[in-house]
Amino acid sequence: MIPLDPVALGARADAMLMELAAISAEPDRLTRLYLTPEHRRAADLVAAWMLASGLAVREDALATVRGRLEVGSGTARTLILGSHIDTVIDAGRYDGALGVVAAIVAADTLRRSGAVLPFAVEVCAFGDEEGVRFPTTLLGSSAVAGNLDPADLDRTDAYDVSVRAALATYGCDLEAAAAARIAAEDAVGYLEVHIEQGPVLEREGMPLGVVTAIAGATRAVVTVSGEAGHAGTVPMGLRSDALAAASELVLAVERIGHAGAASDLVATVGRMVVRPGAVNVVPGAVELSLDVRASSDAPRGDAMAAIRAAAAEIASRRGVGIDIAVTHDRDTAPCTPAIVDVLSDAVAALGLPPRRLMSGAGHDGQAMAMLTDIGMIFVRCRGGVSHNPAEYASPEDIGLAVAALVRAVEGLAEKERERR
Ligand code: GLV
Ligand code: MN
Ligand code: MN
């Protein structure tokens, strides 16, 4: 085992996180969406850190920054570490960025130690985990895992710019998309450090946790079509008010979410666009987002069916159209038991209890699970607050996570040597 100083590792990672968090579309808050100029600046910073850490750097066709460390026997097999550098709107500083920074610091620590590994280590900084700009998500990790859906490339943002066009502007060459893929037989596994985004570890006084599964999720774009009209002249009884109908649907989604509490069901409408959106016009159309998750797949499917039924009832009673177009549907991804064990041993090697817990949030591991074995380390999150600028993980806990990641790589190296 190489010697590790978690305090120093944490201080270094924390300084990098603060530098990355300064890269934003807005001066007073952190917003960094996929394929934007601020994504480019963040990607360039990450690439510079990778280079300084001795990694061979490239950017693939979906804008994932990839840094490769070869300190071994020239094998083609690769252990992938990573997370994402896109954020939500008015984000915290740790969601995604923590995993990218932890992976770079871990890779640098391994290189500096002179350790010889039986595989290459590739650090991936994915660009589309949040799915905020486009109605897609996990594009970068899906390309690495070889399960990118080409239809997703034609999806458009609020300004009608397609993913395909945004990639071209960003400087990516989609012709090379196939080269982003890692072959399944060449993948050793995928490890990700991530802030917990929930309250469990803090409540139990534990700095780190080991994830057992990542909850599945369904996302949809819902379009409510009514009829625009003059707010002063169309009598109440003759209106097809799309916003009033959409509002009923929002309450139905909330009610269905509450009803599924026993299976950790959560259902959210996070965004609504009203058209034409004027004080004196009866709303003619509304587009709203839908996000439904649960700790297992059947309750999520049942909730989607209940939401569709509620939408049909509201549409027929109110004389509007309601269309629900699913844009993302991923089943629950279990973490690989052997990797969960390696990560648990890595956490225990630091003298910490390896608390196992489920992830309610989505992660790139969901796409990577279709390629290879996956596992995640969670870092304690103050107040359980995430997707919020108040999100916080301490440098001390972050240092422990980097140390656990290094220990996990050592553990997997041991297994890989036995496998040969
Ligand atoms: C990503 O943070 C998600 O779970 O929505
Ligand atoms: Mn995340
Ligand atoms: Mn997030």
mmCIF file of N, CA, C and O in Angstrom, residues 308-396:
data_model
loop_
_atom_site.group_PDB
_atom_site.id
_atom_site.type_symbol
_atom_site.label_atom_id
_atom_site.label_comp_id
_atom_site.label_asym_id
_atom_site.label_seq_id
_atom_site.Cartn_x
_atom_site.Cartn_y
_atom_site.Cartn_z
ATOM 1 N N ARG A 308 -50.052 9.214 -16.441
ATOM 2 C CA ARG A 308 -50.698 9.214 -17.769
ATOM 3 C C ARG A 308 -52.222 9.193 -17.624
ATOM 4 O O ARG A 308 -52.947 9.896 -18.342
ATOM 5 N N ALA A 309 -52.702 8.408 -16.668
ATOM 6 C CA ALA A 309 -54.162 8.334 -16.465
ATOM 7 C C ALA A 309 -54.696 9.680 -15.982
ATOM 8 O O ALA A 309 -55.742 10.161 -16.456
ATOM 9 N N ALA A 310 -53.965 10.308 -15.067
ATOM 10 C CA ALA A 310 -54.405 11.618 -14.570
ATOM 11 C C ALA A 310 -54.402 12.635 -15.706
ATOM 12 O O ALA A 310 -55.333 13.452 -15.839
ATOM 13 N N ALA A 311 -53.389 12.567 -16.561
ATOM 14 C CA ALA A 311 -53.297 13.516 -17.684
ATOM 15 C C ALA A 311 -54.467 13.313 -18.641
ATOM 16 O O ALA A 311 -55.073 14.292 -19.114
ATOM 17 N N ALA A 312 -54.815 12.061 -18.898
ATOM 18 C CA ALA A 312 -55.930 11.788 -19.833
ATOM 19 C C ALA A 312 -57.232 12.321 -19.261
ATOM 20 O O ALA A 312 -58.052 12.911 -19.989
ATOM 21 N N GLU A 313 -57.413 12.147 -17.959
ATOM 22 C CA GLU A 313 -58.662 12.620 -17.335
ATOM 23 C C GLU A 313 -58.740 14.146 -17.373
ATOM 24 O O GLU A 313 -59.774 14.723 -17.740
ATOM 25 N N ILE A 314 -57.640 14.812 -17.061
ATOM 26 C CA ILE A 314 -57.612 16.290 -17.073
ATOM 27 C C ILE A 314 -57.840 16.801 -18.501
ATOM 28 O O ILE A 314 -58.615 17.735 -18.736
ATOM 29 N N ALA A 315 -57.209 16.134 -19.464
ATOM 30 C CA ALA A 315 -57.326 16.576 -20.864
ATOM 31 C C ALA A 315 -58.770 16.476 -21.339
ATOM 32 O O ALA A 315 -59.301 17.406 -21.958
ATOM 33 N N SER A 316 -59.436 15.358 -21.013
ATOM 34 C CA SER A 316 -60.799 15.218 -21.553
ATOM 35 C C SER A 316 -61.761 16.149 -20.816
ATOM 36 O O SER A 316 -62.630 16.755 -21.427
ATOM 37 N N ARG A 317 -61.589 16.324 -19.521
ATOM 38 C CA ARG A 317 -62.492 17.199 -18.776
ATOM 39 C C ARG A 317 -62.313 18.664 -19.179
ATOM 40 O O ARG A 317 -63.279 19.422 -19.232
ATOM 41 N N ARG A 318 -61.091 19.052 -19.494
ATOM 42 C CA ARG A 318 -60.815 20.468 -19.772
ATOM 43 C C ARG A 318 -60.745 20.796 -21.262
ATOM 44 O O ARG A 318 -60.537 21.953 -21.634
ATOM 45 N N GLY A 319 -60.839 19.787 -22.107
ATOM 46 C CA GLY A 319 -60.795 20.041 -23.542
ATOM 47 C C GLY A 319 -59.447 20.545 -24.028
ATOM 48 O O GLY A 319 -59.357 21.433 -24.880
ATOM 49 N N VAL A 320 -58.370 19.983 -23.456
ATOM 50 C CA VAL A 320 -57.018 20.314 -23.926
ATOM 51 C C VAL A 320 -56.340 19.021 -24.371
ATOM 52 O O VAL A 320 -56.830 17.917 -24.105
ATOM 53 N N GLY A 321 -55.219 19.152 -25.073
ATOM 54 C CA GLY A 321 -54.412 17.981 -25.403
ATOM 55 C C GLY A 321 -53.254 17.881 -24.429
ATOM 56 O O GLY A 321 -52.699 18.908 -24.027
ATOM 57 N N ILE A 322 -52.924 16.665 -24.008
ATOM 58 C CA ILE A 322 -51.726 16.490 -23.163
ATOM 59 C C ILE A 322 -50.900 15.343 -23.742
ATOM 60 O O ILE A 322 -51.385 14.208 -23.853
ATOM 61 N N ASP A 323 -49.678 15.666 -24.120
ATOM 62 C CA ASP A 323 -48.786 14.667 -24.698
ATOM 63 C C ASP A 323 -47.605 14.466 -23.744
ATOM 64 O O ASP A 323 -47.015 15.445 -23.273
ATOM 65 N N ILE A 324 -47.288 13.226 -23.461
ATOM 66 C CA ILE A 324 -46.153 12.931 -22.557
ATOM 67 C C ILE A 324 -45.085 12.193 -23.363
ATOM 68 O O ILE A 324 -45.291 11.045 -23.757
ATOM 69 N N ALA A 325 -43.970 12.852 -23.621
ATOM 70 C CA ALA A 325 -42.892 12.242 -24.413
ATOM 71 C C ALA A 325 -41.722 11.894 -23.489
ATOM 72 O O ALA A 325 -41.063 12.795 -22.949
ATOM 73 N N VAL A 326 -41.490 10.612 -23.306
ATOM 74 C CA VAL A 326 -40.398 10.180 -22.421
ATOM 75 C C VAL A 326 -39.059 10.448 -23.105
ATOM 76 O O VAL A 326 -38.851 10.071 -24.259
ATOM 77 N N THR A 327 -38.156 11.138 -22.403
ATOM 78 C CA THR A 327 -36.847 11.480 -22.981
ATOM 79 C C THR A 327 -35.713 10.701 -22.315
ATOM 80 O O THR A 327 -34.591 10.697 -22.808
ATOM 81 N N HIS A 328 -36.003 10.065 -21.204
ATOM 82 C CA HIS A 328 -34.946 9.353 -20.471
ATOM 83 C C HIS A 328 -35.620 8.298 -19.613
ATOM 84 O O HIS A 328 -36.577 8.605 -18.911
ATOM 85 N N ASP A 329 -35.140 7.077 -19.700
ATOM 86 C CA ASP A 329 -35.737 6.015 -18.886
ATOM 87 C C ASP A 329 -34.652 4.996 -18.562
ATOM 88 O O ASP A 329 -34.260 4.219 -19.428
ATOM 89 N N ARG A 330 -34.141 5.063 -17.362
ATOM 90 C CA ARG A 330 -33.082 4.133 -16.960
ATOM 91 C C ARG A 330 -33.546 3.341 -15.753
ATOM 92 O O ARG A 330 -33.995 3.925 -14.765
ATOM 93 N N ASP A 331 -33.383 2.038 -15.834
ATOM 94 C CA ASP A 331 -33.721 1.207 -14.687
ATOM 95 C C ASP A 331 -32.679 1.377 -13.584
ATOM 96 O O ASP A 331 -31.576 1.877 -13.825
ATOM 97 N N THR A 332 -33.053 0.929 -12.400
ATOM 98 C CA THR A 332 -32.126 0.947 -11.270
ATOM 99 C C THR A 332 -30.874 0.141 -11.634
ATOM 100 O O THR A 332 -30.976 -0.962 -12.181
ATOM 101 N N ALA A 333 -29.712 0.736 -11.359
ATOM 102 C CA ALA A 333 -28.446 0.060 -11.674
ATOM 103 C C ALA A 333 -27.808 -0.421 -10.379
ATOM 104 O O ALA A 333 -27.349 0.406 -9.576
ATOM 105 N N PRO A 334 -27.782 -1.724 -10.161
ATOM 106 C CA PRO A 334 -27.093 -2.203 -8.956
ATOM 107 C C PRO A 334 -25.587 -2.023 -9.118
ATOM 108 O O PRO A 334 -25.057 -2.200 -10.211
ATOM 109 N N CYS A 335 -24.899 -1.638 -8.053
ATOM 110 C CA CYS A 335 -23.438 -1.639 -8.102
ATOM 111 C C CYS A 335 -22.980 -3.096 -8.021
ATOM 112 O O CYS A 335 -23.656 -3.938 -7.432
ATOM 113 N N THR A 336 -21.837 -3.374 -8.618
ATOM 114 C CA THR A 336 -21.362 -4.760 -8.711
ATOM 115 C C THR A 336 -20.886 -5.230 -7.329
ATOM 116 O O THR A 336 -20.024 -4.575 -6.716
ATOM 117 N N PRO A 337 -21.436 -6.345 -6.821
ATOM 118 C CA PRO A 337 -21.075 -6.762 -5.452
ATOM 119 C C PRO A 337 -19.568 -6.850 -5.210
ATOM 120 O O PRO A 337 -19.085 -6.421 -4.154
ATOM 121 N N ALA A 338 -18.807 -7.354 -6.192
ATOM 122 C CA ALA A 338 -17.349 -7.478 -5.976
ATOM 123 C C ALA A 338 -16.711 -6.090 -5.821
ATOM 124 O O ALA A 338 -15.759 -5.915 -5.056
ATOM 125 N N ILE A 339 -17.230 -5.110 -6.552
ATOM 126 C CA ILE A 339 -16.671 -3.743 -6.443
ATOM 127 C C ILE A 339 -17.123 -3.112 -5.123
ATOM 128 O O ILE A 339 -16.360 -2.387 -4.475
ATOM 129 N N VAL A 340 -18.356 -3.382 -4.741
ATOM 130 C CA VAL A 340 -18.837 -2.876 -3.441
ATOM 131 C C VAL A 340 -17.921 -3.409 -2.334
ATOM 132 O O VAL A 340 -17.546 -2.668 -1.413
ATOM 133 N N ASP A 341 -17.523 -4.653 -2.450
ATOM 134 C CA ASP A 341 -16.618 -5.235 -1.437
ATOM 135 C C ASP A 341 -15.252 -4.550 -1.461
ATOM 136 O O ASP A 341 -14.687 -4.226 -0.407
ATOM 137 N N VAL A 342 -14.726 -4.311 -2.662
ATOM 138 C CA VAL A 342 -13.407 -3.655 -2.771
ATOM 139 C C VAL A 342 -13.484 -2.247 -2.161
ATOM 140 O O VAL A 342 -12.588 -1.822 -1.417
ATOM 141 N N LEU A 343 -14.565 -1.533 -2.479
ATOM 142 C CA LEU A 343 -14.703 -0.172 -1.938
ATOM 143 C C LEU A 343 -14.900 -0.201 -0.423
ATOM 144 O O LEU A 343 -14.381 0.652 0.303
ATOM 145 N N SER A 344 -15.648 -1.188 0.045
ATOM 146 C CA SER A 344 -15.849 -1.305 1.500
ATOM 147 C C SER A 344 -14.516 -1.576 2.194
ATOM 148 O O SER A 344 -14.213 -0.981 3.241
ATOM 149 N N ASP A 345 -13.699 -2.451 1.604
ATOM 150 C CA ASP A 345 -12.370 -2.729 2.185
ATOM 151 C C ASP A 345 -11.512 -1.464 2.167
ATOM 152 O O ASP A 345 -10.751 -1.198 3.098
ATOM 153 N N ALA A 346 -11.641 -0.685 1.079
ATOM 154 C CA ALA A 346 -10.835 0.540 0.951
ATOM 155 C C ALA A 346 -11.217 1.548 2.032
ATOM 156 O O ALA A 346 -10.355 2.204 2.622
ATOM 157 N N VAL A 347 -12.511 1.657 2.300
ATOM 158 C CA VAL A 347 -12.979 2.584 3.343
ATOM 159 C C VAL A 347 -12.541 2.062 4.714
ATOM 160 O O VAL A 347 -12.043 2.820 5.560
ATOM 161 N N ALA A 348 -12.695 0.768 4.910
ATOM 162 C CA ALA A 348 -12.308 0.176 6.200
ATOM 163 C C ALA A 348 -10.807 0.318 6.447
ATOM 164 O O ALA A 348 -10.368 0.497 7.591
ATOM 165 N N ALA A 349 -10.010 0.294 5.357
ATOM 166 C CA ALA A 349 -8.546 0.428 5.495
ATOM 167 C C ALA A 349 -8.166 1.796 6.065
ATOM 168 O O ALA A 349 -7.066 1.979 6.584
ATOM 169 N N LEU A 350 -9.087 2.756 5.970
ATOM 170 C CA LEU A 350 -8.835 4.081 6.549
ATOM 171 C C LEU A 350 -9.337 4.164 7.988
ATOM 172 O O LEU A 350 -9.359 5.240 8.589
ATOM 173 N N GLY A 351 -9.818 3.032 8.492
ATOM 174 C CA GLY A 351 -10.332 3.001 9.866
ATOM 175 C C GLY A 351 -11.753 3.526 9.975
ATOM 176 O O GLY A 351 -12.195 3.923 11.064
ATOM 177 N N LEU A 352 -12.470 3.516 8.852
ATOM 178 C CA LEU A 352 -13.841 4.052 8.849
ATOM 179 C C LEU A 352 -14.841 2.924 8.613
ATOM 180 O O LEU A 352 -14.546 1.968 7.883
ATOM 181 N N PRO A 353 -16.060 3.064 9.166
ATOM 182 C CA PRO A 353 -17.076 2.043 8.903
ATOM 183 C C PRO A 353 -17.592 2.181 7.475
ATOM 184 O O PRO A 353 -17.953 3.278 7.058
ATOM 185 N N PRO A 354 -17.593 1.108 6.702
ATOM 186 C CA PRO A 354 -18.046 1.204 5.312
ATOM 187 C C PRO A 354 -19.567 1.115 5.210
ATOM 188 O O PRO A 354 -20.125 0.097 4.791
ATOM 189 N N ARG A 355 -20.241 2.168 5.582
ATOM 190 C CA ARG A 355 -21.717 2.209 5.559
ATOM 191 C C ARG A 355 -22.197 2.056 4.116
ATOM 192 O O ARG A 355 -21.780 2.788 3.231
ATOM 193 N N ARG A 356 -23.081 1.095 3.879
ATOM 194 C CA ARG A 356 -23.599 0.896 2.523
ATOM 195 C C ARG A 356 -24.941 1.600 2.386
ATOM 196 O O ARG A 356 -25.766 1.552 3.300
ATOM 197 N N LEU A 357 -25.149 2.251 1.256
ATOM 198 C CA LEU A 357 -26.423 2.961 1.061
ATOM 199 C C LEU A 357 -26.748 3.071 -0.418
ATOM 200 O O LEU A 357 -25.893 2.928 -1.279
ATOM 201 N N MET A 358 -28.028 3.321 -0.648
ATOM 202 C CA MET A 358 -28.556 3.434 -2.012
ATOM 203 C C MET A 358 -28.404 4.888 -2.488
ATOM 204 O O MET A 358 -28.438 5.811 -1.681
ATOM 205 N N SER A 359 -28.268 5.097 -3.784
ATOM 206 C CA SER A 359 -28.269 6.469 -4.324
ATOM 207 C C SER A 359 -29.631 6.793 -4.932
ATOM 208 O O SER A 359 -30.067 6.125 -5.872
ATOM 209 N N GLY A 360 -30.255 7.834 -4.413
ATOM 210 C CA GLY A 360 -31.508 8.299 -5.017
ATOM 211 C C GLY A 360 -31.253 9.156 -6.246
ATOM 212 O O GLY A 360 -32.093 9.259 -7.133
ATOM 213 N N ALA A 361 -30.089 9.779 -6.306
ATOM 214 C CA ALA A 361 -29.733 10.618 -7.455
ATOM 215 C C ALA A 361 -29.221 9.752 -8.597
ATOM 216 O O ALA A 361 -28.767 8.632 -8.384
ATOM 217 N N GLY A 362 -29.283 10.300 -9.798
ATOM 218 C CA GLY A 362 -28.749 9.600 -10.961
ATOM 219 C C GLY A 362 -27.263 9.884 -11.119
ATOM 220 O O GLY A 362 -26.759 10.902 -10.637
ATOM 221 N N HIS A 363 -26.560 8.970 -11.797
ATOM 222 C CA HIS A 363 -25.117 9.133 -11.975
ATOM 223 C C HIS A 363 -24.662 8.498 -13.288
ATOM 224 O O HIS A 363 -25.347 7.634 -13.835
ATOM 225 N N ASP A 364 -23.470 8.899 -13.739
ATOM 226 C CA ASP A 364 -22.914 8.318 -14.954
ATOM 227 C C ASP A 364 -22.752 6.796 -14.834
ATOM 228 O O ASP A 364 -22.735 6.104 -15.849
ATOM 229 N N GLY A 365 -22.650 6.306 -13.617
ATOM 230 C CA GLY A 365 -22.549 4.864 -13.403
ATOM 231 C C GLY A 365 -23.710 4.095 -14.019
ATOM 232 O O GLY A 365 -23.566 2.926 -14.383
ATOM 233 N N GLN A 366 -24.868 4.757 -14.165
ATOM 234 C CA GLN A 366 -26.013 4.067 -14.778
ATOM 235 C C GLN A 366 -25.717 3.696 -16.224
ATOM 236 O O GLN A 366 -26.121 2.637 -16.688
ATOM 237 N N ALA A 367 -25.029 4.588 -16.929
ATOM 238 C CA ALA A 367 -24.640 4.264 -18.303
ATOM 239 C C ALA A 367 -23.454 3.294 -18.293
ATOM 240 O O ALA A 367 -23.428 2.323 -19.060
ATOM 241 N N MET A 368 -22.496 3.530 -17.396
ATOM 242 C CA MET A 368 -21.296 2.692 -17.372
ATOM 243 C C MET A 368 -21.613 1.248 -16.966
ATOM 244 O O MET A 368 -20.898 0.322 -17.336
ATOM 245 N N ALA A 369 -22.719 1.074 -16.210
ATOM 246 C CA ALA A 369 -23.093 -0.275 -15.776
ATOM 247 C C ALA A 369 -23.437 -1.167 -16.963
ATOM 248 O O ALA A 369 -23.403 -2.397 -16.863
ATOM 249 N N MET A 370 -23.778 -0.549 -18.094
ATOM 250 C CA MET A 370 -24.080 -1.352 -19.279
ATOM 251 C C MET A 370 -22.799 -1.833 -19.954
ATOM 252 O O MET A 370 -22.831 -2.669 -20.849
ATOM 253 N N LEU A 371 -21.659 -1.276 -19.522
ATOM 254 C CA LEU A 371 -20.362 -1.654 -20.087
ATOM 255 C C LEU A 371 -19.589 -2.575 -19.162
ATOM 256 O O LEU A 371 -18.990 -3.560 -19.593
ATOM 257 N N THR A 372 -19.599 -2.233 -17.857
ATOM 258 C CA THR A 372 -18.615 -2.852 -16.968
ATOM 259 C C THR A 372 -19.117 -2.857 -15.523
ATOM 260 O O THR A 372 -20.205 -2.355 -15.230
ATOM 261 N N ASP A 373 -18.323 -3.398 -14.635
ATOM 262 C CA ASP A 373 -18.636 -3.388 -13.206
ATOM 263 C C ASP A 373 -18.532 -1.960 -12.685
ATOM 264 O O ASP A 373 -17.620 -1.223 -13.069
ATOM 265 N N ILE A 374 -19.450 -1.580 -11.808
ATOM 266 C CA ILE A 374 -19.403 -0.204 -11.291
ATOM 267 C C ILE A 374 -19.448 -0.180 -9.763
ATOM 268 O O ILE A 374 -19.950 -1.099 -9.126
ATOM 269 N N GLY A 375 -18.943 0.912 -9.223
ATOM 270 C CA GLY A 375 -19.058 1.150 -7.788
ATOM 271 C C GLY A 375 -18.871 2.631 -7.497
ATOM 272 O O GLY A 375 -18.245 3.348 -8.283
ATOM 273 N N MET A 376 -19.440 3.089 -6.384
ATOM 274 C CA MET A 376 -19.347 4.506 -6.028
ATOM 275 C C MET A 376 -19.033 4.688 -4.549
ATOM 276 O O MET A 376 -19.519 3.928 -3.709
ATOM 277 N N ILE A 377 -18.257 5.738 -4.266
ATOM 278 C CA ILE A 377 -18.022 6.167 -2.882
ATOM 279 C C ILE A 377 -18.796 7.458 -2.680
ATOM 280 O O ILE A 377 -18.654 8.396 -3.477
ATOM 281 N N PHE A 378 -19.605 7.520 -1.637
ATOM 282 C CA PHE A 378 -20.311 8.756 -1.300
ATOM 283 C C PHE A 378 -19.561 9.500 -0.196
ATOM 284 O O PHE A 378 -19.005 8.874 0.719
ATOM 285 N N VAL A 379 -19.595 10.833 -0.303
ATOM 286 C CA VAL A 379 -18.966 11.695 0.698
ATOM 287 C C VAL A 379 -20.070 12.441 1.450
ATOM 288 O O VAL A 379 -21.014 12.953 0.832
ATOM 289 N N ARG A 380 -19.938 12.478 2.748
ATOM 290 C CA ARG A 380 -20.914 13.163 3.611
ATOM 291 C C ARG A 380 -21.216 14.576 3.107
ATOM 292 O O ARG A 380 -20.315 15.304 2.702
ATOM 293 N N CYS A 381 -22.490 14.951 3.181
ATOM 294 C CA CYS A 381 -22.990 16.190 2.577
ATOM 295 C C CYS A 381 -23.693 16.999 3.668
ATOM 296 O O CYS A 381 -24.618 16.488 4.311
ATOM 297 N N ARG A 382 -23.240 18.217 3.898
ATOM 298 C CA ARG A 382 -23.804 18.997 5.001
ATOM 299 C C ARG A 382 -25.306 19.242 4.821
ATOM 300 O O ARG A 382 -25.725 19.795 3.801
ATOM 301 N N GLY A 383 -26.063 18.832 5.804
ATOM 302 C CA GLY A 383 -27.512 19.030 5.777
ATOM 303 C C GLY A 383 -28.209 18.234 4.686
ATOM 304 O O GLY A 383 -29.416 18.403 4.493
ATOM 305 N N GLY A 384 -27.473 17.398 3.986
ATOM 306 C CA GLY A 384 -28.077 16.639 2.896
ATOM 307 C C GLY A 384 -28.470 17.509 1.710
ATOM 308 O O GLY A 384 -29.186 17.079 0.813
ATOM 309 N N VAL A 385 -27.953 18.749 1.684
ATOM 310 C CA VAL A 385 -28.400 19.725 0.676
ATOM 311 C C VAL A 385 -27.579 19.592 -0.613
ATOM 312 O O VAL A 385 -26.347 19.621 -0.577
ATOM 313 N N SER A 386 -28.285 19.465 -1.744
ATOM 314 C CA SER A 386 -27.607 19.411 -3.038
ATOM 315 C C SER A 386 -28.490 20.049 -4.098
ATOM 316 O O SER A 386 -29.646 20.362 -3.843
ATOM 317 N N HIS A 387 -27.938 20.244 -5.306
ATOM 318 C CA HIS A 387 -28.629 21.024 -6.352
ATOM 319 C C HIS A 387 -29.039 22.377 -5.755
ATOM 320 O O HIS A 387 -30.144 22.872 -5.954
ATOM 321 N N ASN A 388 -28.100 22.970 -5.063
ATOM 322 C CA ASN A 388 -28.339 24.182 -4.273
ATOM 323 C C ASN A 388 -26.956 24.745 -3.951
ATOM 324 O O ASN A 388 -26.039 23.978 -3.647
ATOM 325 N N PRO A 389 -26.774 26.066 -4.013
ATOM 326 C CA PRO A 389 -25.425 26.607 -3.762
ATOM 327 C C PRO A 389 -24.907 26.332 -2.350
ATOM 328 O O PRO A 389 -23.704 26.460 -2.100
ATOM 329 N N ALA A 390 -25.802 25.950 -1.436
ATOM 330 C CA ALA A 390 -25.358 25.659 -0.063
ATOM 331 C C ALA A 390 -24.696 24.284 0.067
ATOM 332 O O ALA A 390 -24.194 23.934 1.134
ATOM 333 N N GLU A 391 -24.685 23.521 -1.008
ATOM 334 C CA GLU A 391 -24.066 22.186 -0.975
ATOM 335 C C GLU A 391 -22.630 22.268 -0.427
ATOM 336 O O GLU A 391 -21.862 23.132 -0.825
ATOM 337 N N TYR A 392 -22.268 21.332 0.476
ATOM 338 C CA TYR A 392 -20.915 21.405 1.075
ATOM 339 C C TYR A 392 -20.425 20.032 1.525
ATOM 340 O O TYR A 392 -21.157 19.264 2.157
ATOM 341 N N ALA A 393 -19.177 19.772 1.199
ATOM 342 C CA ALA A 393 -18.457 18.619 1.773
ATOM 343 C C ALA A 393 -17.132 19.172 2.301
ATOM 344 O O ALA A 393 -16.521 20.030 1.658
ATOM 345 N N SER A 394 -16.685 18.692 3.444
ATOM 346 C CA SER A 394 -15.483 19.282 4.044
ATOM 347 C C SER A 394 -14.224 18.766 3.344
ATOM 348 O O SER A 394 -14.190 17.643 2.832
ATOM 349 N N PRO A 395 -13.159 19.578 3.346
ATOM 350 C CA PRO A 395 -11.882 19.123 2.771
ATOM 351 C C PRO A 395 -11.402 17.831 3.443
ATOM 352 O O PRO A 395 -10.818 16.967 2.784
ATOM 353 N N GLU A 396 -11.677 17.693 4.745
ATOM 354 C CA GLU A 396 -11.233 16.484 5.461
ATOM 355 C C GLU A 396 -11.927 15.244 4.887
ATOM 356 O O GLU A 396 -11.295 14.212 4.618
#
